[in-house]
PDB file of C-alpha atoms and ligand atoms in Angstrom:
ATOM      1  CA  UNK A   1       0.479 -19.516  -3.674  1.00 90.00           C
ATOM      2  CA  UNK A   2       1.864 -17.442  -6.824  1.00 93.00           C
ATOM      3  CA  UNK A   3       2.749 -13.643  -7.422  1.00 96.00           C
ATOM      4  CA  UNK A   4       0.560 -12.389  -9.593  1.00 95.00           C
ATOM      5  CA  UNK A   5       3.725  -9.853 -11.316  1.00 95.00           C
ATOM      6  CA  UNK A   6       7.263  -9.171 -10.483  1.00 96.00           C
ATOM      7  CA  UNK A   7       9.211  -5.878 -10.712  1.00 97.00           C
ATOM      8  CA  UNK A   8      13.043  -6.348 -11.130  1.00 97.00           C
ATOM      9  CA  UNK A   9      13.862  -3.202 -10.020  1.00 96.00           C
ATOM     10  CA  UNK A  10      12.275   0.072  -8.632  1.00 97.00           C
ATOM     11  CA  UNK A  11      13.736   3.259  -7.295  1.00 96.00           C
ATOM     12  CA  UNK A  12      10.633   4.383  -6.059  1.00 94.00           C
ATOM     13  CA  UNK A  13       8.616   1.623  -3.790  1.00 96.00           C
ATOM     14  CA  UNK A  14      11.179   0.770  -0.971  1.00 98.00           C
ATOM     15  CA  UNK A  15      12.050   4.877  -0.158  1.00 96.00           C
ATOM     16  CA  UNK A  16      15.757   5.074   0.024  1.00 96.00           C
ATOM     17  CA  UNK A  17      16.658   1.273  -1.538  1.00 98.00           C
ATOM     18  CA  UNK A  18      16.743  -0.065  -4.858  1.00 98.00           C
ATOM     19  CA  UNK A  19      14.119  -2.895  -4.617  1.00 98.00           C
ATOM     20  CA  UNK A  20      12.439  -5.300  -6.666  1.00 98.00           C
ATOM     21  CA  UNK A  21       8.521  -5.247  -6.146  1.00 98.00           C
ATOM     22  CA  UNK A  22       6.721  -8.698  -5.813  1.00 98.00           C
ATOM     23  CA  UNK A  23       2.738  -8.114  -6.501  1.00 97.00           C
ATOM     24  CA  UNK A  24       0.359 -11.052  -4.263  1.00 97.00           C
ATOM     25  CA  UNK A  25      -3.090 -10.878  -6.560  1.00 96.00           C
ATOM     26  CA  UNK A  26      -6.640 -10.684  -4.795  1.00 96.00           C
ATOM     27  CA  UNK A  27      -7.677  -7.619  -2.419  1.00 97.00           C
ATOM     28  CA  UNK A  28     -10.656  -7.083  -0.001  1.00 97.00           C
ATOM     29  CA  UNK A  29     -11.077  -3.482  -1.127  1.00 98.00           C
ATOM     30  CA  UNK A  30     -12.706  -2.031  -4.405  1.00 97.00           C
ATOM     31  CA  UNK A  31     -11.473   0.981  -4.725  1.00 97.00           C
ATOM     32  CA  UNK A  32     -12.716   2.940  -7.975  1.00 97.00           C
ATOM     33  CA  UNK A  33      -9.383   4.227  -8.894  1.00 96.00           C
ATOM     34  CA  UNK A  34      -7.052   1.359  -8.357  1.00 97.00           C
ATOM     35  CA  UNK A  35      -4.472   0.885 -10.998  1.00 93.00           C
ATOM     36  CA  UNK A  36      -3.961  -2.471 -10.250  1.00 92.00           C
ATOM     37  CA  UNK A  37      -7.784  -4.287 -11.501  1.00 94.00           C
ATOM     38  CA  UNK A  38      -5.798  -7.350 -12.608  1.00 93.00           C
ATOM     39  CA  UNK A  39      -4.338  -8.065  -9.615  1.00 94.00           C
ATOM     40  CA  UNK A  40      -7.172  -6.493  -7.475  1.00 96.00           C
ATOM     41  CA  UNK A  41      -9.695  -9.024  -9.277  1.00 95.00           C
ATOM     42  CA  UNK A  42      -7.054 -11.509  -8.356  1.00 91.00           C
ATOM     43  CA  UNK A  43      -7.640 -11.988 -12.297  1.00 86.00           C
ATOM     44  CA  UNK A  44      -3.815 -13.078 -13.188  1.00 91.00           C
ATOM     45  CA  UNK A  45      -3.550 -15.002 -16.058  1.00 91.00           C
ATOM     46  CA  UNK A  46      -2.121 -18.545 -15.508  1.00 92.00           C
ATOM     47  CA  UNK A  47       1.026 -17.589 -17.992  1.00 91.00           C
ATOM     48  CA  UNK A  48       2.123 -14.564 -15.923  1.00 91.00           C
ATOM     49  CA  UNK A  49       1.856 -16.499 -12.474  1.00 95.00           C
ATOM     50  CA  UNK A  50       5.127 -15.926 -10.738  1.00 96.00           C
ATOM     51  CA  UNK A  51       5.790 -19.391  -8.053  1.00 96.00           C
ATOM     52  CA  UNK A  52       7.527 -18.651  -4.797  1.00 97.00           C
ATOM     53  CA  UNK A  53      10.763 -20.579  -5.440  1.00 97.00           C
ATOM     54  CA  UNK A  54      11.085 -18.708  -8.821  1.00 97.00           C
ATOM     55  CA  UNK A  55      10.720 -15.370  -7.336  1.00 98.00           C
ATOM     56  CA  UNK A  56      13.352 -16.460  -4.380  1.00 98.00           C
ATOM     57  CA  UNK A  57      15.696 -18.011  -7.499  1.00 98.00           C
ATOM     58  CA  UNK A  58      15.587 -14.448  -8.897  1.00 98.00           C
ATOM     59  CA  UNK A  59      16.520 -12.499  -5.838  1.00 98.00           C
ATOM     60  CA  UNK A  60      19.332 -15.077  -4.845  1.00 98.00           C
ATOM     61  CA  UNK A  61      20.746 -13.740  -8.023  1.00 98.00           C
ATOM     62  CA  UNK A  62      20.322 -10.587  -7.749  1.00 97.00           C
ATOM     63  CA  UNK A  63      22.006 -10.740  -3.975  1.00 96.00           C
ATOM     64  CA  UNK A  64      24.968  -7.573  -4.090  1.00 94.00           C
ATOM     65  CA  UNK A  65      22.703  -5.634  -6.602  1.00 96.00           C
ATOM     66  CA  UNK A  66      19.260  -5.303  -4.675  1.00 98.00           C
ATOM     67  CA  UNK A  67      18.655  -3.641  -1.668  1.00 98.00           C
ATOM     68  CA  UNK A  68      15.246  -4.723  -0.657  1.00 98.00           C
ATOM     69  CA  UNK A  69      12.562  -6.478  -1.570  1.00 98.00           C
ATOM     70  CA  UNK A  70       8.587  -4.556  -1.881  1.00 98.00           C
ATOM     71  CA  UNK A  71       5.440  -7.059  -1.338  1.00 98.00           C
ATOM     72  CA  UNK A  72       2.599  -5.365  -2.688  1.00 98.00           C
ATOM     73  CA  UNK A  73      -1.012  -6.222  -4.492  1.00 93.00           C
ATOM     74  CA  UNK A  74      -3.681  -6.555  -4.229  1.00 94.00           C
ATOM     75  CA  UNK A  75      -3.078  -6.819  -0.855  1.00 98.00           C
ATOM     76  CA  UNK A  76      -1.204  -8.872   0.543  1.00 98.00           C
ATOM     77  CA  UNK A  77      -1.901  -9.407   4.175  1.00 98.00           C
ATOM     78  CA  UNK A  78      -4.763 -11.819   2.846  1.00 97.00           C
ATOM     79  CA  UNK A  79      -2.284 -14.650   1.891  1.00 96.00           C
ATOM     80  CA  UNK A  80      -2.055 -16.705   4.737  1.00 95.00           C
ATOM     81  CA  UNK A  81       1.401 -17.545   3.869  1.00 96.00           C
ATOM     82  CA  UNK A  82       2.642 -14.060   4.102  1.00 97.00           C
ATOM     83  CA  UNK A  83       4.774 -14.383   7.460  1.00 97.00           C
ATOM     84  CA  UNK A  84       6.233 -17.622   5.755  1.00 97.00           C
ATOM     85  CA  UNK A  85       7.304 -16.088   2.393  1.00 98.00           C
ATOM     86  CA  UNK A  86       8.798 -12.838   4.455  1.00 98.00           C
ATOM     87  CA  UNK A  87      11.045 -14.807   6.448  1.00 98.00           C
ATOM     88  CA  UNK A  88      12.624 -16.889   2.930  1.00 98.00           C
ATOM     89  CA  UNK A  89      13.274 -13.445   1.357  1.00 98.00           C
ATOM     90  CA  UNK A  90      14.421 -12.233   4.540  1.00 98.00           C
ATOM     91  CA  UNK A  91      17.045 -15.587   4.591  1.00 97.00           C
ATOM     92  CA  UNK A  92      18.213 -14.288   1.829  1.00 97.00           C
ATOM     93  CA  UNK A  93      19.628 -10.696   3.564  1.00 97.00           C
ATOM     94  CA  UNK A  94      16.855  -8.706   2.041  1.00 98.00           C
ATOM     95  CA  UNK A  95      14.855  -5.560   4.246  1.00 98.00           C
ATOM     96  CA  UNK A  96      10.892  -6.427   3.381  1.00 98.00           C
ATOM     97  CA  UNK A  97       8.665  -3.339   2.589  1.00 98.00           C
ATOM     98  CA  UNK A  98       4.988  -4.439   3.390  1.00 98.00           C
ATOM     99  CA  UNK A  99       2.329  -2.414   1.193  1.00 98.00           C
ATOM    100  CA  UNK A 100      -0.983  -3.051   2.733  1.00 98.00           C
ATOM    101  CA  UNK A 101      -4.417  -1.463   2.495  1.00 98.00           C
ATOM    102  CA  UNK A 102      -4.433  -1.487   6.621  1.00 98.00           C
ATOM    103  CA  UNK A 103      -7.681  -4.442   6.988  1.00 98.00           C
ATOM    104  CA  UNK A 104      -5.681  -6.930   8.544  1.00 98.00           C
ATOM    105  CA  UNK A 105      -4.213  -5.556  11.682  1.00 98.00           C
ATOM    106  CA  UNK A 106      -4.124  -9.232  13.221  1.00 98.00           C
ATOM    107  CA  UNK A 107      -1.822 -10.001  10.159  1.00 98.00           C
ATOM    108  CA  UNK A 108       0.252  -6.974  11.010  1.00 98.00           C
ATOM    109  CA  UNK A 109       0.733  -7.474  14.658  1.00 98.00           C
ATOM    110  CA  UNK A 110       1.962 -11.430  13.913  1.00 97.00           C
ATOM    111  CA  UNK A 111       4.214  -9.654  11.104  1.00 98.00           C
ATOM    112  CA  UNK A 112       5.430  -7.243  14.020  1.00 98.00           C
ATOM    113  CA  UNK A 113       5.885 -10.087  16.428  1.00 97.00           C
ATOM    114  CA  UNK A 114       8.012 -12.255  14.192  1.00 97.00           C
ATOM    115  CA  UNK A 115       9.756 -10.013  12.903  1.00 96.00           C
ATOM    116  CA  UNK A 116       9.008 -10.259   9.218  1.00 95.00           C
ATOM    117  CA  UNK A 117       9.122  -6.702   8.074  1.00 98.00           C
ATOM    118  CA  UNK A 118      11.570  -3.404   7.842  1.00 98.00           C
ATOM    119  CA  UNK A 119       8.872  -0.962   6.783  1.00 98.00           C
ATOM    120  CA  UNK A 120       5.300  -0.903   6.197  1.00 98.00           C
ATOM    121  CA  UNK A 121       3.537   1.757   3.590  1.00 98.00           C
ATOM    122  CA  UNK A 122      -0.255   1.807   4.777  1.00 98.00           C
ATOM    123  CA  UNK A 123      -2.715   3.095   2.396  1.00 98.00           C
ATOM    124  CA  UNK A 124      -5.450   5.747   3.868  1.00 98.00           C
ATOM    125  CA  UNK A 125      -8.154   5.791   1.463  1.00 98.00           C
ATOM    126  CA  UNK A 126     -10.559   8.142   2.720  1.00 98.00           C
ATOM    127  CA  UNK A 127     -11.911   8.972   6.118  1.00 98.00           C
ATOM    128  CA  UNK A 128     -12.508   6.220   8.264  1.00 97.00           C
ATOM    129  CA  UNK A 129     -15.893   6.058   7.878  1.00 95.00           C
ATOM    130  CA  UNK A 130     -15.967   7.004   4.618  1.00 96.00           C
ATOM    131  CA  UNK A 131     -14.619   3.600   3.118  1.00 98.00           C
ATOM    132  CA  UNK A 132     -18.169   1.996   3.476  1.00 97.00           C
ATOM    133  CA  UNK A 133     -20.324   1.180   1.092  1.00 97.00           C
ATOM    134  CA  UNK A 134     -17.826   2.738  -2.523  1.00 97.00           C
ATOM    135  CA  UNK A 135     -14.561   1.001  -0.989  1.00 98.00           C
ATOM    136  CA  UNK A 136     -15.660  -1.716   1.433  1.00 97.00           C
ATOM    137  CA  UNK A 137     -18.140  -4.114   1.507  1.00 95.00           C
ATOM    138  CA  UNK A 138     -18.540  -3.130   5.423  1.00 94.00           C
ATOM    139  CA  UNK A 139     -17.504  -0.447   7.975  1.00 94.00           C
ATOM    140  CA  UNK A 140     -13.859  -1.291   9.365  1.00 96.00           C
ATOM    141  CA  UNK A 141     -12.459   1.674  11.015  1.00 97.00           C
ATOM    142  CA  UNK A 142     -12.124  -0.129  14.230  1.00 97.00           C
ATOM    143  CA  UNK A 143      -9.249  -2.408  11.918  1.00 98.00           C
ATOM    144  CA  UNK A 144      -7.642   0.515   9.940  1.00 98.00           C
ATOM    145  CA  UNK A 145      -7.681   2.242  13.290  1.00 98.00           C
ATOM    146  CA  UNK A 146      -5.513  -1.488  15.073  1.00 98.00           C
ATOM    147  CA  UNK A 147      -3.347  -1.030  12.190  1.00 98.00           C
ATOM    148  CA  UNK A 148      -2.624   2.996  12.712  1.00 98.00           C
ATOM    149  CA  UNK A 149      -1.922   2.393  15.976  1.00 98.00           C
ATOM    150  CA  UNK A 150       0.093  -0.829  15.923  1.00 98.00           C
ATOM    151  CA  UNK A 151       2.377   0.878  12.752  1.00 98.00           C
ATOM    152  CA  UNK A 152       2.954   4.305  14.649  1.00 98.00           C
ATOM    153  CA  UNK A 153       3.665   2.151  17.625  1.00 97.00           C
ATOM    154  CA  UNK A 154       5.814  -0.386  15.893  1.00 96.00           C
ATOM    155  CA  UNK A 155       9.791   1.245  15.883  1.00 96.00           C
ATOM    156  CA  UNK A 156       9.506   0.058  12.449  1.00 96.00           C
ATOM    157  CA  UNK A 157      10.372   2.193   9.663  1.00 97.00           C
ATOM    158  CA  UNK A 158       6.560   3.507   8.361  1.00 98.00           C
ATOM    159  CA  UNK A 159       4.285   5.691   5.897  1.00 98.00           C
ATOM    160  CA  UNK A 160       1.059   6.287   5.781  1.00 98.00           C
ATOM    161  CA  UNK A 161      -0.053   7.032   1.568  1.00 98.00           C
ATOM    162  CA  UNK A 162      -3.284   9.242   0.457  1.00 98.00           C
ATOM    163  CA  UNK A 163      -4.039   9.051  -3.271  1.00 98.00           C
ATOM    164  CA  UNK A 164      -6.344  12.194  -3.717  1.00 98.00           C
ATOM    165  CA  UNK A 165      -9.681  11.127  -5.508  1.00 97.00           C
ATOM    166  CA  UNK A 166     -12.754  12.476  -5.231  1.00 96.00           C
ATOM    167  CA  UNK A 167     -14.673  11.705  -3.458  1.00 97.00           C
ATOM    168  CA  UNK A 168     -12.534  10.031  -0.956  1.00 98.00           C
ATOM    169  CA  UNK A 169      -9.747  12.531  -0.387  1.00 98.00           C
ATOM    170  CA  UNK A 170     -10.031  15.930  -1.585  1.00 97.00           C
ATOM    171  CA  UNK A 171     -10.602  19.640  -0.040  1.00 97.00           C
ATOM    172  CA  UNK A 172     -13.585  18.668   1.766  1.00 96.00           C
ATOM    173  CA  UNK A 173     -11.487  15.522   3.454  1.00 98.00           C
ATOM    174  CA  UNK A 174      -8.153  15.292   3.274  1.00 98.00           C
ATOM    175  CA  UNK A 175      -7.764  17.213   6.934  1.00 98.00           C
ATOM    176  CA  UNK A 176      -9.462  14.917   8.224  1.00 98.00           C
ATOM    177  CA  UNK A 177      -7.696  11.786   6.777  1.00 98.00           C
ATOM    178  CA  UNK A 178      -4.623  13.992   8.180  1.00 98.00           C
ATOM    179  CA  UNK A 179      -5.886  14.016  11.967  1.00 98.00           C
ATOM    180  CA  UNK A 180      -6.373  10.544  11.964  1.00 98.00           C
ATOM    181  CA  UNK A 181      -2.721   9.940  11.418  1.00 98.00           C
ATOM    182  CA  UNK A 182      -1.503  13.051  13.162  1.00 98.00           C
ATOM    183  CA  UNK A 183       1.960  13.311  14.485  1.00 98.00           C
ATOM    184  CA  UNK A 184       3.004   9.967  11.567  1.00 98.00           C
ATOM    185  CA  UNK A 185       6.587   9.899  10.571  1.00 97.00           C
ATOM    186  CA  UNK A 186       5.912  10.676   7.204  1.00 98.00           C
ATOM    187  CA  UNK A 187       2.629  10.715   5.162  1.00 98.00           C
ATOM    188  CA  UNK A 188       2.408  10.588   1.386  1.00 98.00           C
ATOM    189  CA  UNK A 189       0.019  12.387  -1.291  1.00 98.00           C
ATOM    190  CA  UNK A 190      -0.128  11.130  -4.750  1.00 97.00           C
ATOM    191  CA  UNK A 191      -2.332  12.128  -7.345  1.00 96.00           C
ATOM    192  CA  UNK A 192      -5.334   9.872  -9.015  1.00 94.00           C
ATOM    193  CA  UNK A 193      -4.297   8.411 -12.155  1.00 91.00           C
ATOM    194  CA  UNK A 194      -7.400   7.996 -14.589  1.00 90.00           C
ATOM    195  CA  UNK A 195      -5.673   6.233 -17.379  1.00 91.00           C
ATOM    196  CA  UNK A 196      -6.717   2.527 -15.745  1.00 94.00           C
ATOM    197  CA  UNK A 197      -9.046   2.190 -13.346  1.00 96.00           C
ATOM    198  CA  UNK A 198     -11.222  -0.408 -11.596  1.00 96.00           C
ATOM    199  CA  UNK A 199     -14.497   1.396 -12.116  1.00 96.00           C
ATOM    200  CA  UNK A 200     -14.228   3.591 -14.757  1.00 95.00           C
ATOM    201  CA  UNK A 201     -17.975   4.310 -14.212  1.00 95.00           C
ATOM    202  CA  UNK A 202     -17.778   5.759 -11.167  1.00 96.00           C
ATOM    203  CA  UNK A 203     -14.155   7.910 -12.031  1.00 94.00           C
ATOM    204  CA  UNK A 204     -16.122   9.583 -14.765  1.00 94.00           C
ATOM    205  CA  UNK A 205     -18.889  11.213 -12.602  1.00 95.00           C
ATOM    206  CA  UNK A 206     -16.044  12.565 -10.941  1.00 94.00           C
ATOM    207  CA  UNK A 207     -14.210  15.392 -13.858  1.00 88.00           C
ATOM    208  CA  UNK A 208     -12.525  17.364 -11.308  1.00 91.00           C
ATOM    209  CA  UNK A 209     -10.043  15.721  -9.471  1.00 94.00           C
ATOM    210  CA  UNK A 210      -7.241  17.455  -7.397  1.00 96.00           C
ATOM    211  CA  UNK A 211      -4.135  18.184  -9.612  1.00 96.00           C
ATOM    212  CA  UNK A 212      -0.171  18.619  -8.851  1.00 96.00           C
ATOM    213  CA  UNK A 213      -0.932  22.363  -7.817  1.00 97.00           C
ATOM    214  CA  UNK A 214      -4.355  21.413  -5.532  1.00 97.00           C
ATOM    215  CA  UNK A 215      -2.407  18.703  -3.868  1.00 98.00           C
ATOM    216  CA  UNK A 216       0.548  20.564  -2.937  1.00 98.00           C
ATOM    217  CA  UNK A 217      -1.861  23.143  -1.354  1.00 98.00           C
ATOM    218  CA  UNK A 218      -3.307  20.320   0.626  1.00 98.00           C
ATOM    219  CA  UNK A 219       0.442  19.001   2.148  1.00 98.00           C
ATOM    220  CA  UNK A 220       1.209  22.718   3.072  1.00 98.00           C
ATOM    221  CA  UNK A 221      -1.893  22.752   5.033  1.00 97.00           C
ATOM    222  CA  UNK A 222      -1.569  19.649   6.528  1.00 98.00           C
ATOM    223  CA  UNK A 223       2.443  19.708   7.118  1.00 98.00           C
ATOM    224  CA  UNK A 224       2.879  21.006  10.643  1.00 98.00           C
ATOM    225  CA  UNK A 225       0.975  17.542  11.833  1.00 98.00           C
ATOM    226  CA  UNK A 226       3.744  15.160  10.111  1.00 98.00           C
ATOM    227  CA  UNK A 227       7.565  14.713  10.364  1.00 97.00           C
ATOM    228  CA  UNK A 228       7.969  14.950   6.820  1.00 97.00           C
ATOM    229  CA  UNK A 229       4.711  14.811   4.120  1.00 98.00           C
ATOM    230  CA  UNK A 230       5.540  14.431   0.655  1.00 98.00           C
ATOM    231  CA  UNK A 231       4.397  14.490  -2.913  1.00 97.00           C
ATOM    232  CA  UNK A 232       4.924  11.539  -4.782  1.00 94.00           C
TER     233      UNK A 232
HETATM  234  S1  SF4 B   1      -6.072   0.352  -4.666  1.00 70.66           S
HETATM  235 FE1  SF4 B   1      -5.142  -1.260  -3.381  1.00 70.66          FE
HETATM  236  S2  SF4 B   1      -6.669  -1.584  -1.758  1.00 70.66           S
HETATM  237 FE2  SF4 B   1      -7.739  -0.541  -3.421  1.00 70.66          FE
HETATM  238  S3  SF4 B   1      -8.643  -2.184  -4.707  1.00 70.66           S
HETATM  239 FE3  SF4 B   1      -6.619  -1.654  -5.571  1.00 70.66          FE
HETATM  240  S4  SF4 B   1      -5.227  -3.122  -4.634  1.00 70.66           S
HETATM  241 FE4  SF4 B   1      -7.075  -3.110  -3.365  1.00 70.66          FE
END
């Protein structure tokens, strides 16, 4: 396995912790808006491929100076190695943040089981049955539902993330995406960013998308069902 990118340090990905973010490339999802095509595509040039032992060489040095360590993607619950390469960075005294798009609830209950992760960020994309055909390839809410539940059930530290694009996640649905996580510890709205996207075909039939002011009318509305729901 390799990591398709490596940030050395981030204030913003492991809430609370200055982390480093490692980046796994592929990802069962096509979302229009993702930032991330490269390492969605699973595209990563050879030259920028990151090994395992080099990333774990880097955090042993930075051991005193990190706080935690952020596997993100793509996604990474589809490396089969993923409960493996949790427990070396966890050998080395670091917290693991999982970022995951919520499709592999078998992968997240092992991860549970062992012991493997601190906190898990799960992405909601949409309404559950609104991922299929424009983010999925087939219906899966009966997965992203296992993975709701086994999160909110977990004791492990947990968000739940909304970036609001149209049409996933907007006026029309973003109460919706709410209920389906109602009563989470903390849920997260971020804005769409259009400046690189997977599909830039589809993002431009959609001009209007939510802005700073839209959004925070959405996470007053939506509030009461969350401990804490943020703006990021
Ligand atoms: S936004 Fe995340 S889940 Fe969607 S295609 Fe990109 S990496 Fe995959």
């Amino acid at each position: 396995m390799y990591f398709g990118g490596l940030q050395k340090n981030s204030l913003i990905d492991y809430p609370g912790k200055m982390s480093c973010v490692l980046f796994l490339a592929g990802c069962n999802f096509h979302c229009p808006y993702c930032h991330n095509p490269e390492l969605a595509r699973g595209a990563v040039p050879r030259a920028n491929r990151i090994s395992l032992d080099a990333a774990l060489e880097f955090l042993e040095s930075r051991r005193g100076l990190l706080e935690g360590v952020v596997l993100s993607g793509g996604e990474p619950a589809l490396e089969k190695n993923l409960p493996r390469i949790c427990k070396r960075i966890k050998d080395l005294g670091y917290p693991v943040k999982l970022d995951t798009n919520g499709s592999r609830p078998d992968v997240l209950a092992r991860l549970f089981e062992e012991n493997c992760i601190d906190y898990v960020a799960m992405d909601l994309k949409a309404p559950l049955s609104g991922y299929y055909p424009d983010i999925t390839s087939k219906h899966i809410q009966a997965q992203l539902q296992d993975s709701i539940r086994l999160i909110m059930s977990s004791g492990r530290d947990y968000e739940f993330r909304t970036t609001c694009a149209e049409p996933f996640a907007g006026p029309e649905t973003i109460g919706e995406i709410a209920a389906t996580i109602r009563g989470a510890r903390r849920y997260v709205l971020q804005p769409f960013n259009p400046l690189v996207v997977l599909d830039p075909a589809f993002c431009n039939a959609y001009q209007h998308q939510p802005d700073r002011a839209q959004i925070e009318s959405f996470r007053k509305k939506i509030e009461p069902l969350f401990g804490e729901c943020v703006i990021r």
